């Protein structure tokens, strides 16, 4: 028995550390974006693609990766994912151009999808039920919180002291250690009844997501009313409809659509989407805001993110205390309302140049995010049978990262549009000065490269434009946060409505899995 417990601990440590590596790598890059922009003289759209190329590939591959883990073995997929992640990290660290960096980031997203779904399935398959399972997910959640906490500071330190390339190159020894640990401690497991791989569904979903994000990122330049933006969005919608139709017709689909007939399951997925779209996405935009609006260095921006990250670590403890008093659905709604309130507060004070007030908003948003991080994961996994844990982890993580990448596109477009309008409305930006600015000036300012973008201007003009750019970016950031706050509030209402609807229906049994019986 003692040997079994020791083995389980090593398995949990390896799988949780693997997930933490993904979270760390996902969040650590944001602090380095201005440095990457300066290296490649990149525009704001180019910088968005450094995040989005990874996220699109990641989210597109999560569902098929979950199915592959069930079919071919979770340990095998974990080791293969580590190999892909290792090689892609090397490619990112050595990339000679922004385009090649984006390609390496996309390959890294594929490896990350294989890693995350396999690791989550290993945990779910090893710890079956009762207190053991609860403790396992608590350990996993703690690892995620710690990775989220240290990511901005780690990114800032590495970027400022070693250079942004080392953010990727330092993954290499970590991958080697995790591969050795997985080979030794994790036992192979798979779903013996797994069906054929859904290649058509995988391609349709991936293309739909990529086209949709492409449309959102390029819309500020192409125009929201342009035929090009409309064509991309329409094609994405048609591909998504095709994906749903394929899932309906296939006997062994990647997604069991019957699950979406359960209001509680839909509420859990919706809460996960809201949490990621309205809170986790701030890990991308907050570092840009702190560096652009306050003029902070990479390390200072990383330190400035700590109130948000530390609140995310404290959030689960708040959730555990509330869980003794309220139902899980009420908890999900409360977390979303906290996120909405935090975003609203931060938006209200974004232009006040007061870090203390901004930090208060970060803490509020972080508490809501921490409250939802583990609870949404558990709620989704609870509705899927053990032999399809790969599918469950695929649904959960696909929802999370699809929400992030969609939100990066939408909020990034709002941020860019509002910043541009605010900048050209500033009194410092006279018609004479405006004529001296390059066509991509503001795009490079958004990416954090104002020093290079204004290098050709006289010193006095540069100083004046820097102040205007900082204030304008704060205005754009606030506009994006107002939208995120409204979205979080609406999703909280939807989750509450679905919970009320579930309480009026008889308990459903889907795919041999019994949903939670706690009151709504």
Coordinates of C-alpha atoms in Angstrom, one line a residue:
X1 CA 0.0 0.0 0.0
X2 CA 2.8 2.4 0.9
X3 CA 4.6 1.6 -2.4
X4 CA 1.3 2.3 -4.3
X5 CA 1.0 5.7 -2.5
X6 CA 4.6 6.6 -3.3
X7 CA 4.1 5.7 -6.9
X8 CA 0.9 7.7 -7.1
X9 CA 2.7 10.7 -5.6
X10 CA 5.4 10.6 -8.2
X11 CA 2.8 10.2 -11.0
X12 CA 0.9 13.2 -9.6
X13 CA 4.1 15.3 -9.3
X14 CA 5.2 14.5 -12.8
X15 CA 1.8 15.2 -14.4
X16 CA 1.2 18.4 -12.4
X17 CA 4.7 19.7 -13.2
X18 CA 4.0 19.0 -16.9
X19 CA 0.8 21.1 -16.7
X20 CA 2.6 23.8 -14.8
X21 CA 5.3 24.0 -17.5
X22 CA 2.5 24.7 -20.1
X23 CA 0.9 27.4 -17.8
X24 CA 4.3 28.9 -17.1
X25 CA 5.3 28.9 -20.8
X26 CA 1.9 30.3 -21.9
X27 CA 2.1 33.2 -19.4
X28 CA 5.8 34.0 -19.3
X29 CA 5.9 35.2 -22.9
X30 CA 3.6 38.2 -22.4
X31 CA 6.2 40.2 -20.4
X32 CA 8.7 39.7 -23.2
X33 CA 6.5 41.0 -26.1
X34 CA 7.9 44.5 -26.2
X35 CA 11.4 43.1 -26.3
X36 CA 10.4 40.8 -29.2
X37 CA 8.8 43.7 -31.0
X38 CA 12.1 45.8 -30.6
X39 CA 14.2 42.9 -31.9
X40 CA 12.1 42.4 -35.1
X41 CA 10.7 45.9 -35.4
X42 CA 7.3 44.2 -35.2
X43 CA 3.8 45.7 -35.3
X44 CA 1.1 45.2 -32.8
X45 CA -0.5 42.5 -35.1
X46 CA 2.9 40.7 -35.3
X47 CA 3.1 40.7 -31.5
X48 CA -0.5 39.4 -31.2
X49 CA 0.5 36.5 -33.5
X50 CA 3.4 35.5 -31.1
X51 CA 0.6 34.7 -28.6
X52 CA -2.1 33.7 -31.0
X53 CA 0.0 31.3 -33.3
X54 CA 0.7 29.3 -30.1
X55 CA -2.9 29.5 -28.8
X56 CA -4.6 28.7 -32.1
X57 CA -2.5 25.6 -32.6
X58 CA -2.9 24.7 -29.0
X59 CA -6.7 25.0 -28.9
X60 CA -7.1 23.4 -32.4
X61 CA -5.2 20.3 -31.3
X62 CA -6.6 19.8 -27.8
X63 CA -9.6 17.7 -28.9
X64 CA -7.8 15.4 -31.2
X65 CA -4.9 15.1 -28.7
X66 CA -7.4 14.0 -26.1
X67 CA -8.7 11.3 -28.4
X68 CA -5.2 10.2 -29.3
X69 CA -4.3 9.9 -25.6
X70 CA -7.3 7.7 -25.1
X71 CA -6.6 5.5 -28.1
X72 CA -2.8 5.2 -28.2
X73 CA -1.9 5.6 -24.6
X74 CA -1.5 8.6 -22.2
X75 CA 2.1 7.9 -21.4
X76 CA 3.1 7.6 -25.0
X77 CA 1.4 10.9 -25.9
X78 CA 3.0 12.6 -22.9
X79 CA 6.5 11.6 -24.0
X80 CA 5.8 12.5 -27.7
X81 CA 4.4 15.9 -26.6
X82 CA 7.6 16.5 -24.6
X83 CA 9.7 15.8 -27.7
X84 CA 7.7 18.2 -29.9
X85 CA 7.7 20.9 -27.2
X86 CA 11.5 20.5 -26.8
X87 CA 12.2 20.9 -30.5
X88 CA 9.7 23.8 -30.9
X89 CA 11.3 25.6 -27.9
X90 CA 14.7 25.3 -29.5
X91 CA 13.2 26.7 -32.8
X92 CA 11.6 29.7 -30.9
X93 CA 14.9 30.5 -29.1
X94 CA 16.9 30.5 -32.4
X95 CA 14.2 32.1 -34.6
X96 CA 15.8 34.8 -36.9
X97 CA 12.5 36.5 -37.8
X98 CA 9.0 37.2 -36.4
X99 CA 7.5 34.9 -39.1
X100 CA 9.7 31.9 -38.1
X101 CA 9.1 32.6 -34.4
X102 CA 5.4 32.4 -35.1
X103 CA 5.8 29.1 -36.9
X104 CA 7.9 27.7 -34.1
X105 CA 5.3 28.9 -31.6
X106 CA 2.5 27.1 -33.6
X107 CA 4.6 23.9 -33.4
X108 CA 5.0 24.4 -29.7
X109 CA 1.2 24.8 -29.4
X110 CA 0.8 21.3 -30.9
X111 CA 3.3 19.8 -28.4
X112 CA 1.6 21.6 -25.6
X113 CA -1.8 20.2 -26.5
X114 CA -0.4 16.7 -26.5
X115 CA 1.2 17.3 -23.2
X116 CA -1.7 18.9 -21.4
X117 CA -4.5 16.5 -22.4
X118 CA -2.3 13.5 -21.6
X119 CA -1.2 14.8 -18.2
X120 CA -4.8 15.6 -17.2
X121 CA -5.9 12.2 -18.3
X122 CA -3.1 10.5 -16.4
X123 CA -4.3 12.3 -13.2
X124 CA -8.0 11.5 -13.8
X125 CA -7.1 7.8 -14.5
X126 CA -4.8 7.4 -11.5
X127 CA -7.0 9.0 -8.9
X128 CA -10.5 7.6 -9.3
X129 CA -12.7 8.9 -6.6
X130 CA -13.2 10.0 -3.0
X131 CA -10.7 12.1 -0.9
X132 CA -7.7 10.8 -2.9
X133 CA -9.1 12.3 -6.1
X134 CA -10.0 15.6 -4.3
X135 CA -6.5 15.9 -2.9
X136 CA -5.0 15.2 -6.3
X137 CA -6.9 17.9 -8.0
X138 CA -6.0 20.3 -5.2
X139 CA -2.3 19.6 -5.7
X140 CA -2.8 20.1 -9.4
X141 CA -4.6 23.4 -8.8
X142 CA -1.8 24.6 -6.4
X143 CA 0.8 23.8 -9.1
X144 CA -1.2 25.8 -11.6
X145 CA -1.5 28.7 -9.2
X146 CA 2.2 28.8 -8.4
X147 CA 3.1 28.6 -12.1
X148 CA 0.8 31.5 -12.8
X149 CA 2.2 33.5 -9.9
X150 CA 5.9 33.2 -10.8
X151 CA 5.4 33.4 -14.6
X152 CA 5.4 37.3 -15.0
X153 CA 8.4 37.7 -12.7
X154 CA 10.3 34.9 -14.3
X155 CA 9.6 36.3 -17.7
X156 CA 10.7 39.8 -16.7
X157 CA 13.9 38.6 -15.1
X158 CA 14.9 36.4 -18.0
X159 CA 14.0 39.1 -20.6
X160 CA 15.9 41.9 -18.9
X161 CA 19.0 39.9 -17.7
X162 CA 19.4 37.1 -20.3
X163 CA 17.3 38.2 -23.3
X164 CA 13.9 37.0 -24.4
X165 CA 15.3 34.0 -26.4
X166 CA 16.2 32.3 -23.1
X167 CA 12.5 32.2 -22.1
X168 CA 12.3 29.4 -24.7
X169 CA 15.7 27.9 -24.4
X170 CA 15.4 27.2 -20.7
X171 CA 12.5 24.8 -21.5
X172 CA 15.0 22.3 -22.9
X173 CA 16.5 21.0 -19.6
X174 CA 13.0 21.0 -18.0
X175 CA 11.6 18.8 -20.8
X176 CA 14.5 16.4 -20.4
X177 CA 13.9 16.0 -16.6
X178 CA 10.1 15.5 -17.1
X179 CA 10.7 12.9 -19.9
X180 CA 12.9 10.9 -17.6
X181 CA 10.4 11.1 -14.7
X182 CA 7.5 10.1 -17.0
X183 CA 9.4 7.2 -18.4
X184 CA 10.1 5.9 -14.9
X185 CA 6.9 6.5 -12.9
X186 CA 3.9 6.7 -15.2
X187 CA 2.3 3.5 -16.3
X188 CA 0.6 3.2 -19.7
X189 CA -3.2 3.5 -19.8
X190 CA -5.7 3.8 -22.7
X191 CA -9.3 3.4 -23.5
X192 CA -9.8 -0.1 -24.9
X193 CA -13.0 0.9 -26.6
X194 CA -11.6 4.0 -28.3
X195 CA -12.9 4.5 -31.8
X196 CA -11.1 5.8 -34.9
X197 CA -9.4 9.2 -35.0
X198 CA -11.7 12.0 -36.2
X199 CA -9.4 13.6 -38.8
X200 CA -12.2 15.5 -40.5
X201 CA -13.5 17.0 -37.2
X202 CA -10.0 18.0 -36.2
X203 CA -9.3 19.7 -39.5
X204 CA -12.7 21.6 -39.5
X205 CA -12.3 22.8 -35.9
X206 CA -8.7 23.9 -36.4
X207 CA -9.4 25.8 -39.6
X208 CA -12.5 27.5 -38.1
X209 CA -10.5 28.7 -35.1
X210 CA -7.5 29.9 -37.2
X211 CA -9.7 31.8 -39.7
X212 CA -11.7 33.4 -36.9
X213 CA -8.6 34.6 -35.1
X214 CA -7.0 35.7 -38.3
X215 CA -10.1 37.8 -39.0
X216 CA -10.1 39.4 -35.6
X217 CA -6.4 40.3 -35.5
X218 CA -6.3 41.7 -39.0
X219 CA -9.7 43.5 -38.7
X220 CA -8.3 46.8 -37.3
X221 CA -6.0 47.1 -40.4
X222 CA -8.4 45.6 -43.0
X223 CA -11.6 47.3 -41.6
X224 CA -14.4 45.7 -39.7
X225 CA -16.8 46.3 -42.6
X226 CA -14.4 45.2 -45.3
X227 CA -15.3 42.2 -47.5
X228 CA -12.1 40.5 -46.4
X229 CA -13.0 40.5 -42.7
X230 CA -16.5 39.4 -43.5
X231 CA -15.3 36.6 -45.8
X232 CA -12.9 35.3 -43.1
X233 CA -15.5 35.4 -40.4
X234 CA -18.2 33.8 -42.6
X235 CA -15.8 31.0 -43.6
X236 CA -14.9 30.4 -39.9
X237 CA -18.6 30.1 -39.1
X238 CA -19.3 27.7 -41.9
X239 CA -16.4 25.5 -40.9
X240 CA -17.6 25.5 -37.3
X241 CA -21.1 24.4 -38.4
X242 CA -19.4 21.7 -40.5
X243 CA -17.5 20.5 -37.4
X244 CA -20.7 20.3 -35.3
X245 CA -22.4 18.3 -38.1
X246 CA -19.5 15.8 -38.3
X247 CA -19.6 15.3 -34.5
X248 CA -23.4 14.6 -34.7
X249 CA -22.9 11.9 -37.4
X250 CA -19.8 10.1 -36.2
X251 CA -20.2 7.1 -34.0
X252 CA -16.9 7.9 -32.2
X253 CA -16.8 11.6 -32.3
X254 CA -14.2 13.8 -30.5
X255 CA -16.9 15.5 -28.6
X256 CA -20.0 13.7 -27.1
X257 CA -22.6 16.3 -28.0
X258 CA -25.1 14.5 -25.7
X259 CA -23.2 16.1 -22.9
X260 CA -24.4 19.5 -24.0
X261 CA -28.0 18.5 -23.2
X262 CA -27.1 18.7 -19.5
X263 CA -27.6 22.3 -18.2
X264 CA -25.0 21.8 -15.5
X265 CA -22.4 20.7 -17.9
X266 CA -23.1 23.6 -20.3
X267 CA -22.9 25.9 -17.3
X268 CA -19.5 24.5 -16.3
X269 CA -18.2 24.9 -19.9
X270 CA -19.6 28.4 -20.1
X271 CA -18.0 29.4 -16.8
X272 CA -14.7 28.0 -18.0
X273 CA -15.0 30.1 -21.2
X274 CA -15.9 33.3 -19.2
X275 CA -13.0 32.8 -16.7
X276 CA -10.5 32.4 -19.5
X277 CA -11.8 35.1 -21.8
X278 CA -12.3 37.7 -19.1
X279 CA -9.6 37.0 -16.6
X280 CA -6.8 34.7 -17.9
X281 CA -6.5 36.8 -21.1
X282 CA -5.3 39.6 -18.8
X283 CA -2.0 37.7 -18.5
X284 CA -1.4 38.9 -22.1
X285 CA -2.6 42.5 -21.8
X286 CA -1.6 43.5 -18.3
X287 CA 2.2 43.3 -19.0
X288 CA 1.8 45.4 -22.1
X289 CA -0.3 48.0 -20.1
X290 CA 2.2 48.2 -17.3
X291 CA 5.1 48.7 -19.7
X292 CA 3.3 51.0 -22.2
X293 CA 1.2 53.1 -19.8
X294 CA 3.6 53.3 -16.8
X295 CA 6.9 53.0 -18.8
X296 CA 8.0 50.1 -16.6
X297 CA 10.9 47.7 -17.4
X298 CA 10.3 44.0 -18.0
X299 CA 11.2 43.1 -14.4
X300 CA 9.1 45.9 -12.9
X301 CA 6.2 44.8 -15.1
X302 CA 6.6 41.2 -13.8
X303 CA 6.6 42.5 -10.2
X304 CA 3.6 44.6 -11.0
X305 CA 1.7 41.5 -12.0
X306 CA 2.1 39.9 -8.6
X307 CA -1.1 41.2 -7.0
X308 CA -3.1 39.5 -9.8
X309 CA -1.1 36.3 -9.6
X310 CA -1.0 36.1 -5.8
X311 CA -4.8 36.6 -5.7
X312 CA -5.2 33.7 -8.1
X313 CA -3.3 31.5 -5.6
X314 CA -5.6 32.7 -2.7
X315 CA -8.8 32.3 -4.8
X316 CA -9.1 28.5 -4.3
X317 CA -9.0 28.9 -0.5
X318 CA -11.8 31.5 -0.8
X319 CA -13.7 29.0 -3.0
X320 CA -13.1 26.1 -0.4
X321 CA -14.6 28.3 2.3
X322 CA -17.6 29.3 0.2
X323 CA -18.2 25.7 -1.0
X324 CA -19.3 24.8 2.5
X325 CA -22.0 27.4 2.3
X326 CA -23.2 27.5 -1.3
X327 CA -23.5 25.1 -4.3
X328 CA -21.0 24.7 -7.1
X329 CA -23.1 26.6 -9.6
X330 CA -23.5 29.5 -7.2
X331 CA -19.7 29.5 -6.7
X332 CA -19.1 29.6 -10.5
X333 CA -21.5 32.6 -10.8
X334 CA -19.8 34.4 -7.9
X335 CA -16.4 33.9 -9.4
X336 CA -17.5 35.4 -12.7
X337 CA -19.0 38.4 -10.9
X338 CA -15.8 39.0 -9.0
X339 CA -13.9 38.9 -12.3
X340 CA -16.4 41.4 -13.8
X341 CA -16.1 43.7 -10.8
X342 CA -12.3 43.6 -10.9
X343 CA -12.2 44.4 -14.6
X344 CA -14.6 47.2 -14.1
X345 CA -12.5 48.7 -11.3
X346 CA -9.3 48.4 -13.2
X347 CA -10.9 50.0 -16.3
X348 CA -12.1 52.9 -14.2
X349 CA -8.7 53.7 -12.8
X350 CA -6.5 52.7 -15.8
X351 CA -5.9 56.3 -16.9
X352 CA -5.3 57.7 -13.4
X353 CA -1.6 56.7 -13.3
X354 CA -2.1 55.2 -9.9
X355 CA -0.6 51.8 -9.6
X356 CA -2.2 51.2 -6.2
X357 CA -5.7 51.5 -7.6
X358 CA -4.9 49.3 -10.5
X359 CA -3.5 46.7 -8.2
X360 CA -6.7 46.7 -6.2
X361 CA -8.6 45.8 -9.4
X362 CA -6.0 43.1 -10.2
X363 CA -6.6 41.5 -6.8
X364 CA -10.4 41.4 -7.3
X365 CA -10.0 39.9 -10.7
X366 CA -7.4 37.4 -9.5
X367 CA -9.6 36.2 -6.6
X368 CA -12.4 35.4 -9.0
X369 CA -10.0 33.7 -11.4
X370 CA -8.5 31.6 -8.7
X371 CA -11.9 30.6 -7.4
X372 CA -12.9 29.4 -10.9
X373 CA -9.6 27.8 -12.0
X374 CA -10.0 24.4 -10.2
X375 CA -13.8 24.4 -9.9
X376 CA -14.6 24.7 -13.6
X377 CA -12.1 21.9 -14.3
X378 CA -13.7 19.6 -11.7
X379 CA -17.2 20.4 -12.8
X380 CA -16.5 19.5 -16.5
X381 CA -14.6 16.3 -15.6
X382 CA -17.4 15.1 -13.3
X383 CA -19.8 14.5 -16.3
X384 CA -17.5 12.2 -18.3
X385 CA -16.8 8.5 -17.6
X386 CA -13.3 7.3 -16.7
X387 CA -12.6 5.6 -20.0
X388 CA -13.1 9.0 -21.8
X389 CA -11.0 11.2 -19.6
X390 CA -8.9 12.2 -22.6
X391 CA -12.1 13.6 -24.2
X392 CA -13.0 15.4 -21.0
X393 CA -9.6 17.0 -20.7
X394 CA -9.8 17.9 -24.3
X395 CA -13.2 19.7 -23.9
X396 CA -12.0 21.5 -20.8
X397 CA -8.7 22.8 -22.1
X398 CA -10.1 23.5 -25.6
X399 CA -12.7 25.7 -24.0
X400 CA -10.1 27.5 -21.9
X401 CA -7.6 28.2 -24.7
X402 CA -10.2 28.9 -27.4
X403 CA -11.6 31.5 -25.0
X404 CA -8.1 33.1 -24.5
X405 CA -7.2 33.2 -28.1
X406 CA -10.7 34.6 -29.1
X407 CA -10.5 37.2 -26.4
X408 CA -6.9 38.2 -27.4
X409 CA -8.4 38.9 -30.9
X410 CA -11.5 40.7 -29.8
X411 CA -10.0 42.7 -26.9
X412 CA -6.8 43.4 -28.9
X413 CA -9.0 44.9 -31.7
X414 CA -10.9 47.1 -29.2
X415 CA -7.6 48.1 -27.5
X416 CA -6.0 49.0 -30.8
X417 CA -9.0 50.9 -32.1
X418 CA -9.5 52.9 -28.9
X419 CA -5.8 53.7 -28.5
X420 CA -5.6 55.0 -32.1
X421 CA -8.7 57.2 -31.7
X422 CA -7.4 58.6 -28.3
X423 CA -3.9 59.2 -29.6
X424 CA -5.0 61.2 -32.6
X425 CA -7.4 63.2 -30.5
X426 CA -4.6 64.3 -28.1
X427 CA -3.7 68.0 -28.4
X428 CA 0.0 67.2 -28.6
X429 CA -0.5 65.3 -31.9
X430 CA -0.9 68.4 -34.1
X431 CA -1.5 68.0 -37.9
X432 CA 2.2 68.9 -38.5
X433 CA 3.5 66.2 -36.2
X434 CA 1.0 63.7 -37.5
X435 CA 2.4 64.2 -41.0
X436 CA 5.9 63.2 -39.8
X437 CA 4.7 59.8 -38.4
X438 CA 5.2 56.6 -40.3
X439 CA 2.1 54.6 -41.3
X440 CA 3.0 51.9 -38.8
X441 CA 3.9 54.3 -36.0
X442 CA 1.0 53.6 -33.7
X443 CA 1.1 49.8 -34.4
X444 CA 4.7 49.8 -33.1
X445 CA 3.7 51.9 -30.1
X446 CA 1.0 49.4 -29.2
X447 CA 3.6 46.6 -29.4
X448 CA 5.8 48.5 -26.9
X449 CA 8.4 49.9 -29.3
X450 CA 7.8 53.7 -29.1
X451 CA 11.5 54.4 -28.7
X452 CA 12.4 53.0 -32.1
X453 CA 9.2 54.2 -33.7
X454 CA 9.9 57.8 -32.8
X455 CA 13.7 57.8 -33.2
X456 CA 13.6 60.0 -36.3
X457 CA 11.8 62.8 -34.4
X458 CA 13.3 65.7 -32.5
X459 CA 13.9 65.0 -28.7
X460 CA 11.2 67.4 -27.6
X461 CA 8.6 65.9 -29.9
X462 CA 9.6 62.4 -28.9
X463 CA 9.0 63.2 -25.2
X464 CA 5.6 64.8 -26.0
X465 CA 4.5 61.8 -28.1
X466 CA 5.6 59.3 -25.4
X467 CA 3.3 61.0 -22.9
X468 CA 0.5 60.9 -25.4
X469 CA 1.1 57.3 -26.3
X470 CA 1.1 56.2 -22.7
X471 CA -2.2 58.0 -21.9
X472 CA -3.8 56.7 -25.2
X473 CA -2.8 53.1 -24.4
X474 CA -4.3 53.4 -21.0
X475 CA -7.5 54.5 -22.6
X476 CA -7.5 51.6 -25.0
X477 CA -6.8 49.1 -22.2
X478 CA -9.7 50.5 -20.2
X479 CA -12.1 50.1 -23.2
X480 CA -11.0 46.4 -23.5
X481 CA -11.6 45.9 -19.8
X482 CA -15.1 47.4 -19.9
X483 CA -16.0 44.9 -22.6
X484 CA -14.5 42.0 -20.5
X485 CA -16.4 43.2 -17.4
X486 CA -19.7 43.2 -19.3
X487 CA -19.0 39.7 -20.8
X488 CA -18.2 38.3 -17.3
X489 CA -21.4 39.6 -15.9
X490 CA -23.6 38.3 -18.7
X491 CA -22.0 34.8 -18.5
X492 CA -22.5 34.8 -14.7
X493 CA -26.2 35.4 -15.3
X494 CA -26.3 32.6 -17.9
X495 CA -24.6 30.2 -15.5
X496 CA -27.2 31.0 -12.8
X497 CA -30.1 30.5 -15.3
X498 CA -28.7 27.1 -16.4
X499 CA -28.4 26.1 -12.8
X500 CA -32.0 27.0 -12.1
X501 CA -33.1 25.1 -15.2
X502 CA -31.1 22.0 -14.1
X503 CA -32.8 22.0 -10.7
X504 CA -36.2 21.8 -12.4
X505 CA -35.2 18.7 -14.4
X506 CA -34.7 15.1 -13.4
X507 CA -31.1 14.0 -13.0
X508 CA -29.7 13.0 -16.3
X509 CA -27.4 10.1 -17.0
X510 CA -25.1 10.7 -20.0
X511 CA -22.6 8.2 -21.3
X512 CA -22.8 6.2 -18.1
X513 CA -21.8 9.1 -15.9
X514 CA -23.9 10.4 -13.1
X515 CA -24.0 14.2 -12.7
X516 CA -23.5 15.9 -9.4
X517 CA -26.5 15.7 -7.0
X518 CA -25.7 18.8 -5.0
X519 CA -28.4 21.5 -5.0
X520 CA -28.0 24.5 -7.3

